[in-house]
XYZ file of C-alpha atoms in Angstrom:
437
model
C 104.047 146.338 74.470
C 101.736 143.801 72.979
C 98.825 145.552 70.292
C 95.282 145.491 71.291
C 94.823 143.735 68.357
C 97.548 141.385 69.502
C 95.993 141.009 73.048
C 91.988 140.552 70.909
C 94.091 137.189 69.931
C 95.959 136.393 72.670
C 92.497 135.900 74.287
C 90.977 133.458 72.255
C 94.208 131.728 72.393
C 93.917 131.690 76.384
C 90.434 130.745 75.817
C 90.883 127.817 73.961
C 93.316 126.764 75.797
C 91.190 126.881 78.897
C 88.757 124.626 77.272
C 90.963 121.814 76.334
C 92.281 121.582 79.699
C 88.838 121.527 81.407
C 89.691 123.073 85.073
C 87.106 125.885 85.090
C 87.646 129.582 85.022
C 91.611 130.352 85.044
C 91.031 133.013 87.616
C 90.417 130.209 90.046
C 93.498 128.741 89.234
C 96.551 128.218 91.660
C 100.276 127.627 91.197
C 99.485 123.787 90.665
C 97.061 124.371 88.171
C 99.443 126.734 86.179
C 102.445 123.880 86.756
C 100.249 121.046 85.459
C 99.561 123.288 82.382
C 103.287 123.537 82.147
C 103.861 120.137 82.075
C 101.328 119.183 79.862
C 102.051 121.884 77.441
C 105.882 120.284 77.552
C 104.776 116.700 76.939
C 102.624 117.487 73.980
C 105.062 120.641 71.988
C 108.227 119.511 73.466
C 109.071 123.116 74.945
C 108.755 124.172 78.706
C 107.411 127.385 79.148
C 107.998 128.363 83.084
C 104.964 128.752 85.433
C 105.938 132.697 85.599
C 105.834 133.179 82.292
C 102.208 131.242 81.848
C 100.994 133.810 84.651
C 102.269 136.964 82.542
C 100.392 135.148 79.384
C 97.408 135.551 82.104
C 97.630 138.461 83.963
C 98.028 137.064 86.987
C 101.787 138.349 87.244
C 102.299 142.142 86.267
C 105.038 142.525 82.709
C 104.606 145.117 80.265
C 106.509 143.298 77.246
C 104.907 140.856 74.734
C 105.279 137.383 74.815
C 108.293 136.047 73.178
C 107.537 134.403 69.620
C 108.836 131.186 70.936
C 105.699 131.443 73.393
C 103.316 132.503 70.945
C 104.149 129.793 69.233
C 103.907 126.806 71.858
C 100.658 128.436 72.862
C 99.008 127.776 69.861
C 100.733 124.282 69.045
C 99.491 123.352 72.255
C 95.845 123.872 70.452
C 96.743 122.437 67.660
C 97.910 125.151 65.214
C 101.699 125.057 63.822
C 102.617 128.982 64.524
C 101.498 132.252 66.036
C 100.839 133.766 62.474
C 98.746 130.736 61.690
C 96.753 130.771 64.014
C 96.140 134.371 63.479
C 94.437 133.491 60.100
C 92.560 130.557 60.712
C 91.042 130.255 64.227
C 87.444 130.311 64.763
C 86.944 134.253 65.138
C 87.957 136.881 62.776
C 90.993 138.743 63.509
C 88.934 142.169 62.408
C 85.562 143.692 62.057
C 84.262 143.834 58.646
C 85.885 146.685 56.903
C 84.414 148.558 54.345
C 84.169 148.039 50.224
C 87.353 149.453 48.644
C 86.474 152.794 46.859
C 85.252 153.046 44.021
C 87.902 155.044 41.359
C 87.433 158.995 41.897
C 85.336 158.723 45.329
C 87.050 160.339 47.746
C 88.077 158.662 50.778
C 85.051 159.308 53.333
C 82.157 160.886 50.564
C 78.490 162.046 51.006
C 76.011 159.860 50.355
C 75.427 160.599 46.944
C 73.098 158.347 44.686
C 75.588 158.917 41.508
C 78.451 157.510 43.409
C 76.222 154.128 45.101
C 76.602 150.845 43.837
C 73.045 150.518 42.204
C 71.432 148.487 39.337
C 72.169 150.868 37.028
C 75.859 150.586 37.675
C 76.927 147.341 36.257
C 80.345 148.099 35.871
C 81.037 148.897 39.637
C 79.306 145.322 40.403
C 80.986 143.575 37.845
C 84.242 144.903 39.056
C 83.279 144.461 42.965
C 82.492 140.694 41.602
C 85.918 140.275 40.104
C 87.786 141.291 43.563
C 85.781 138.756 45.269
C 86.724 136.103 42.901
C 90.744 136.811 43.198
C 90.204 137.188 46.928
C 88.630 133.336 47.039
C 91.077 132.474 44.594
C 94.112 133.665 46.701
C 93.010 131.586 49.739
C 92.139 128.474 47.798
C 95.554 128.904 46.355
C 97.208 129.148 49.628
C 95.387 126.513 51.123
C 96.197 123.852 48.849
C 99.618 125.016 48.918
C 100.229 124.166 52.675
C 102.401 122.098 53.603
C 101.602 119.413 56.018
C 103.874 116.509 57.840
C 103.688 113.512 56.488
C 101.562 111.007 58.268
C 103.404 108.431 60.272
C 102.855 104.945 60.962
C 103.482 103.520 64.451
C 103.819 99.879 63.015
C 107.010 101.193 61.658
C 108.932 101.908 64.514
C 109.815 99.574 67.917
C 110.410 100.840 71.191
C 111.430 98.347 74.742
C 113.093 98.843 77.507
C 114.662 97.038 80.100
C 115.896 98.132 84.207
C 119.825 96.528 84.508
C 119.426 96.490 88.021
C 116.775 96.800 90.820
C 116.317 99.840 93.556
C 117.329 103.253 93.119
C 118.889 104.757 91.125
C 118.763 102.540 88.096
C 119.634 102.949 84.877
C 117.447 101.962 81.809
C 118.434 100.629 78.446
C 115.916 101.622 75.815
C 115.939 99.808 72.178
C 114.489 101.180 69.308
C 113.941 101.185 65.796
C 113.147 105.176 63.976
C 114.884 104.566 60.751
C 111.380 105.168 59.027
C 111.761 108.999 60.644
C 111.641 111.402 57.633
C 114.227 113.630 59.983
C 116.446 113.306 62.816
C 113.952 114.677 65.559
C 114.033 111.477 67.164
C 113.365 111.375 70.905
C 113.235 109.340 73.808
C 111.260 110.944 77.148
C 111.298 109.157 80.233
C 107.819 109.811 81.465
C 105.298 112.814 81.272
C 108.474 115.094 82.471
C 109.960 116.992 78.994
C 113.051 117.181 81.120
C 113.704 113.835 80.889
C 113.606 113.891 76.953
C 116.601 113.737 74.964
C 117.355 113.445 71.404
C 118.437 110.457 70.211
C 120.137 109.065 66.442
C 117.835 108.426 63.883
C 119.579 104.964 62.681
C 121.042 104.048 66.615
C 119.001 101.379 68.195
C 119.883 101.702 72.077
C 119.667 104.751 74.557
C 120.509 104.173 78.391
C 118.839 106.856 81.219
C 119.208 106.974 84.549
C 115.938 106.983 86.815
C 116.464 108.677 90.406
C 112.691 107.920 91.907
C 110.937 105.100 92.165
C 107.928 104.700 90.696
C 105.058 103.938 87.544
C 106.460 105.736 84.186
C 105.143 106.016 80.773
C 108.241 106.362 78.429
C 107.503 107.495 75.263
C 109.587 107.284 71.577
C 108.800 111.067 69.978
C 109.292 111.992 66.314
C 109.150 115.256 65.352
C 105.854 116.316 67.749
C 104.258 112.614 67.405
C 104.269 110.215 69.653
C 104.913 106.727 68.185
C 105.769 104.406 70.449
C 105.131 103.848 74.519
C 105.690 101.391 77.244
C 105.623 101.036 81.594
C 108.711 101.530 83.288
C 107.705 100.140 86.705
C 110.836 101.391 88.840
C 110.355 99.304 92.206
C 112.118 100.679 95.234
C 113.334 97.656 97.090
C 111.685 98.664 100.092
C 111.337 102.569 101.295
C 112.820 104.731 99.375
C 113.813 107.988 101.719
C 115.371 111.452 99.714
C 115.633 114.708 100.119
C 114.234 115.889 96.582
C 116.257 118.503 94.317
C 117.573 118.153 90.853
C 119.070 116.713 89.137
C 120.211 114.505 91.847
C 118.102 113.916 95.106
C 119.886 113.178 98.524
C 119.177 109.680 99.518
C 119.160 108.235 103.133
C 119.183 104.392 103.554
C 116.174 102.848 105.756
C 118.174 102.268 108.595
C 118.804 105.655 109.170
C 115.081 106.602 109.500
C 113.439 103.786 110.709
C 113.587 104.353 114.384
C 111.476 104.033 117.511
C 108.468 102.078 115.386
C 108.553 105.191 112.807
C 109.810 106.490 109.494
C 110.833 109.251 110.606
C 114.401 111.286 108.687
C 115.240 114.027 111.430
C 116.287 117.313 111.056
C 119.437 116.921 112.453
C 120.310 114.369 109.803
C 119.270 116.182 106.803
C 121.887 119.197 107.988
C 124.176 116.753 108.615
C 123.976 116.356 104.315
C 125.231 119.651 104.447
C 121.302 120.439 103.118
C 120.001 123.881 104.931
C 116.414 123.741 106.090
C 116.451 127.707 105.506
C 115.053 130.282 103.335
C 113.981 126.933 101.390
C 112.862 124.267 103.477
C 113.443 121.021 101.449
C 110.880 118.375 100.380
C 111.586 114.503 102.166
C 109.986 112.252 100.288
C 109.164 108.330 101.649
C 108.400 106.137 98.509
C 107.561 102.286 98.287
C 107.326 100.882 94.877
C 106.709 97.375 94.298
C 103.565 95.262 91.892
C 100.839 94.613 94.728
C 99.111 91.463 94.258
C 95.796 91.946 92.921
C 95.572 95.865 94.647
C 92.982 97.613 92.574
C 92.242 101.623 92.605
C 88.540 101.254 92.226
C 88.285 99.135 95.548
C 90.743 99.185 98.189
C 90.796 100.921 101.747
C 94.590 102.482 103.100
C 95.013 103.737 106.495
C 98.034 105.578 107.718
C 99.337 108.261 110.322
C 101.602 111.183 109.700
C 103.034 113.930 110.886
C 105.086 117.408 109.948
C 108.218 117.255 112.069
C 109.393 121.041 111.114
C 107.481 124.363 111.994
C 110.241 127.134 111.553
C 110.428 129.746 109.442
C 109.353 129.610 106.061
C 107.647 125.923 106.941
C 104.942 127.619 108.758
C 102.557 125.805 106.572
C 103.914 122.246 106.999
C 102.399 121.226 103.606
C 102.137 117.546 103.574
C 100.664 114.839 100.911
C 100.187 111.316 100.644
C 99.652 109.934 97.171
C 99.220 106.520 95.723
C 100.725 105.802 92.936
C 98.578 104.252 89.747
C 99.209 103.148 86.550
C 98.682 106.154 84.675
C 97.496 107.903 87.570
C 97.103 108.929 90.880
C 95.644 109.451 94.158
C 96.986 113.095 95.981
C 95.796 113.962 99.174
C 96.808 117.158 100.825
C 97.423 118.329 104.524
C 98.549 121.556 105.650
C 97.781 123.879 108.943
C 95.100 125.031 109.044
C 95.948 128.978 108.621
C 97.128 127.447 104.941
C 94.225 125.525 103.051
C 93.839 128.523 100.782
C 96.408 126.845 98.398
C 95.656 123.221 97.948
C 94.810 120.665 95.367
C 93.184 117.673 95.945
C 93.238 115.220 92.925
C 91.709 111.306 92.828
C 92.187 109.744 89.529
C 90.774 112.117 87.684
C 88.740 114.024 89.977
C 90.646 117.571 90.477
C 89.784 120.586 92.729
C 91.517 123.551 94.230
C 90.939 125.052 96.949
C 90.438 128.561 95.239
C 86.952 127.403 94.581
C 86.253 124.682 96.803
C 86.036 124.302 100.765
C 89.017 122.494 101.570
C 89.571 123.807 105.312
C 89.232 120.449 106.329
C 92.514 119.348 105.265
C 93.683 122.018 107.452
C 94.798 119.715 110.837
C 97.653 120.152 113.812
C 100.479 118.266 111.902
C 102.509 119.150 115.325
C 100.748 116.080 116.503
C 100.132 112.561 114.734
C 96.969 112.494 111.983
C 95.152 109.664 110.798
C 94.068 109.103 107.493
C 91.455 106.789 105.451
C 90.515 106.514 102.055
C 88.018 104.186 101.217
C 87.028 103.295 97.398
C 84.318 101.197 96.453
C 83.321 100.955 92.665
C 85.513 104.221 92.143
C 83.294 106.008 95.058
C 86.271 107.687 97.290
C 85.483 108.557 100.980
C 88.216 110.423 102.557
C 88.286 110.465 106.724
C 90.846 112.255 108.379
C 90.790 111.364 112.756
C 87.630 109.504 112.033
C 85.528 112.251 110.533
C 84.580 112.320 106.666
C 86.020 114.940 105.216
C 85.172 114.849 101.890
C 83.922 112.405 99.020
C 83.744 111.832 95.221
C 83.826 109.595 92.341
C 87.342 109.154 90.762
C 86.314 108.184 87.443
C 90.301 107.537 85.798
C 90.571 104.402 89.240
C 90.335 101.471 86.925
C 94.010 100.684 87.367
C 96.209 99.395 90.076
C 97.931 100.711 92.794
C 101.907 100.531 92.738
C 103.073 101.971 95.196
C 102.224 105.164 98.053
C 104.230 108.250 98.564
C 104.967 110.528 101.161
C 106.310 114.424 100.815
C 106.610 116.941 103.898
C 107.894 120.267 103.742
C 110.947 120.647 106.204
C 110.476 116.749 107.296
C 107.802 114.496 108.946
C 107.143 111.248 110.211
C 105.148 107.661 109.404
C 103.468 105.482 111.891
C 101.742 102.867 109.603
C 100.697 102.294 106.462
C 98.269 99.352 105.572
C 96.359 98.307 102.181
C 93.399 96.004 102.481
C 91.094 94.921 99.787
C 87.076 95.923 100.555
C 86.755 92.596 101.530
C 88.752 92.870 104.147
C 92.076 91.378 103.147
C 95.046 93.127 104.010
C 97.613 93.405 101.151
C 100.095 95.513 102.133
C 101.858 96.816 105.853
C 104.200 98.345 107.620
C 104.571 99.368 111.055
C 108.378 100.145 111.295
C-alpha cells in the first residue's frame, strides 16, 4: 500500500505529467489517450509501461499495491528527472510542511510557553547555535549538489546514421549504417519509428543493422544512445499498390489484391479471413487497406479526398463496427473515426495536431449505419479542415501540424469492411490520386 506521503508525490508527478502532454483534465481521458501516453512515454525513456498499469497510476483501474520502482522511475524520467528518489527532493513543491525548530538542550519535547526557554535577544547562544545548523544544512546541499553526477553531453556531429529499403513492397527489410563509436557506453540503439518495440540494441563499434518492416508506410527511425536521441532519418515504406492484412503481431496476415478486389470494391470477406485459420470471435480482428507511395506535389494544408466505406461484420463483440480512415503525413496524420451510432462515447478524432475525444466533445456525428455504404469528405484549405460525412458538415477545425505531405491513406475496420473509391484532388481542382477498383 502506497504512503499518503507517497501518494502527496505521486500527484504532482501525475500532474506534471498532465501538463507536458497538453490533453486537458486526465479524467476526460479514454483508452487512446492513455495508449498515446504509453507510447510516448516509450519513445522518450525507452521502457513501455502497459495502458493498465498507467490507469492504476490514475485511479481509473482499482489496485491496492504501489507502483513498482521501475514505474516510479519512468514516470519521472518521462518529466525529466533521473529517479523516483530524485525527484522526491527536487521538484517544485516540498515533500513536507515546515516542521518545527529542533529543541533546544533540556526542553522537553512539547513545553509550555515559557519566556526562559524562547529564543529571545537575550539568548545569544541559542541563536548563534540555531545559525550554525542552518549553515551545515546549506552546506550539505551545496555539497551534494555539486557532487551530482550528470551524463556527459553528446554531440550529434559525431555519429552517422542512413538507411536503405533492399527491396520494394511489403515486407521489406532495411539495412541501417551507422557510426556510435564516440558512445561513452554500449547503450547503443536503433528504433524503427515512434514504436519502442521496434528498438533494439545494437554494437557500439558495428556499423550495419538490418530490420524487417511489416506495414507500409512514413517512419522516423531514430539512432538512441543511452536516453538521447542522436541521429534520425524517413523510412518511406511504399506499398506497391494496396496493401490488405489482417493486423496482429509480430507478423500480420497478408492477402494479395486480387483476392479483395472484386465487384468494383476492396472488399476482404469474412469467409476468407477464416479461411487463414483467423477466428472473427471473442476478438474480432482489425483489416487494414494501406496505399503507400510519394504523391506528386499532394500537400496536407490543401487538398480535398473523397471516399466510401463500409463495416462488413456486425456479430458479436463487433457490435460497434469501429472504423477509421487516416492519411498518412510526414510526421503526422489525419484520423477520422466512424462507429454506430450506440458507440461514439469512445472516439478520437485527431488532424495534424488537432486532438479531441469524445469524453468531452460531441462526436455523435461520427456515429452512422456502417451496414450500408458512407461517404466521406475532408476538405483543407490553408490548414482549415472541413469534415462532411453523406453531404452534411460534421465538424471543422484548424490542423495546425498540416504543413507536410500526404503519403499515403489507410483503412482499419473491426471484423472487416469494404472500399468503393478513393480520390485526392488538389483545391484547385486537380485530381492526384484514384481508385475505383
Amino acid at each position: 500500500m502506497i504512503s499518503q506521503q507517497e501518494d502527496l508525490v505521486l500527484a504532482e508527478c501525475r500532474q506534471l505529467i498532465e501538463k507536458k502532454v497538453g490533453w486537458g483534465r486526465s479524467d476526460g481521458w479514454s483508452t487512446h489517450d492513455f495508449e498515446r501516453l504509453s507510447e510516448q512515454i516509450a519513445n522518450q525513456t525507452g521502457v513501455t509501461l502497459s495502458v493498465t498499469t498507467l490507469k492504476r497510476v490514475w485511479g481509473r483501474v482499482r489496485y491496492d499495491s504501489a507502483p513498482t520502482p521501475t514505474t516510479l522511475n519512468t514516470l519521472v524520467q518521462f518529466i525529466g528527472y533521473s529517479t523516483w528518489s530524485q525527484f522526491r527532493e527536487m521538484r517544485p513543491t516540498p515533500d513536507l510542511p515546515d516542521q518545527p525548530a529542533p529543541p533546544v538542550f533540556g526542553q522537553e519535547a512539547d513545553p509550555k510557553p515559557s519566556q526562559a526557554l524562547q529564543p529571545s535577544r537575550s539568548s545569544p547562544l541559542i541563536r548563534w547555535g540555531l545559525g550554525a545548523m542552518l549553515l551545515a544544512g546549506i552546506g550539505i546541499v551545496l555539497t551534494i549538489l555539486f557532487t551530482r553526477q550528470t551524463p556527459p553531453v553528446l554531440s550529434p556531429a559525431d555519429f552517422s546514421f542512413s538507411s536503405q529499403p533492399v527491396t520494394k513492397g511489403i515486407p521489406n527489410s532495411v539495412i541501417f549504417h551507422y557510426d556510435a563509436t564516440a558512445a561513452p557506453t554500449d547503450s547503443v540503439y536503433i528504433q524503427q519509428s515512434w514504436d519502442p518495440r521496434r528498438r533494439e540494441l545494437v554494437p557500439r563499434n558495428g556499423h550495419e543493422y538490418s530490420s524487417i518492416y511489416y506495414y507500409p508506410g512514413f517512419f522516423r527511425a531514430k539512432l538512441v544512445v543511452g536516453k538521447q536521441i542522436m541521429q534520425e532519418h524517413n523510412v518511406l515504406i511504399a506499398s506497391e499498390g494496396w496493401n490488405v492484412a489482417v493486423m496482429q503481431e509480430p507478423v500480420p496476415v497478408y492477402f494479395k489484391p486480387n483476392e479483395v478486389i472484386k465487384n468494383g470494391e476492396l472488399n476482404l470477406s469474412v469467409a476468407a479471413i477464416k479461411q487463414r485459420n483467423i477466428q472473427m470471435q471473442p476478438k474480432p480482428p482489425t483489416v487494414q487497406y494501406r496505399y503507400v507511395k510519394e504523391f506528386d506535389n499532394l500537400r496536407a494544408d490543401n487538398f480535398v479526398l473523397e471516399t466510401r466505406i463500409k463495416n462488413t461484420f456486425q456479430q458479436g463483440a463487433s457490435v460497434c463496427q469501429r472504423s477509421s480512415i487516416m492519411l498518412l503525413c510526414k510526421n503526422n496524420v489525419f484520423n477520422i473515426p466512424l462507429s454506430v451510432k450506440g458507440c461514439v462515447g469512445d472516439m478520437n478524432l485527431y488532424l495534424a495536431g488537432h486532438h479531441v475525444n469524445s469524453k468531452n466533445t460531441d462526436l455523435s456525428a461520427f456515429g452512422v449505419d456502417l451496414s450500408e455504404w458512407v461517404t466521406l469528405r475532408c476538405e483543407v484549405r490553408n490548414k482549415h479542415v472541413r469534415l462532411f460525412i453523406d453531404g452534411r458538415q460534421v465538424y471543422e477545425a484548424t490542423a495546425p501540424h498540416a504543413s507536410v505531405s500526404i503519403v499515403g491513406i489507410s483503412y482499419a475496420f473491426e471484423g472487416s469492411g469494404a472500399v468503393d473509391f478513393v480520390r485526392f484532388r488538389r483545391q484547385d481542382g486537380t485530381t492526384v490520386f484514384e481508385d475505383n477498383f
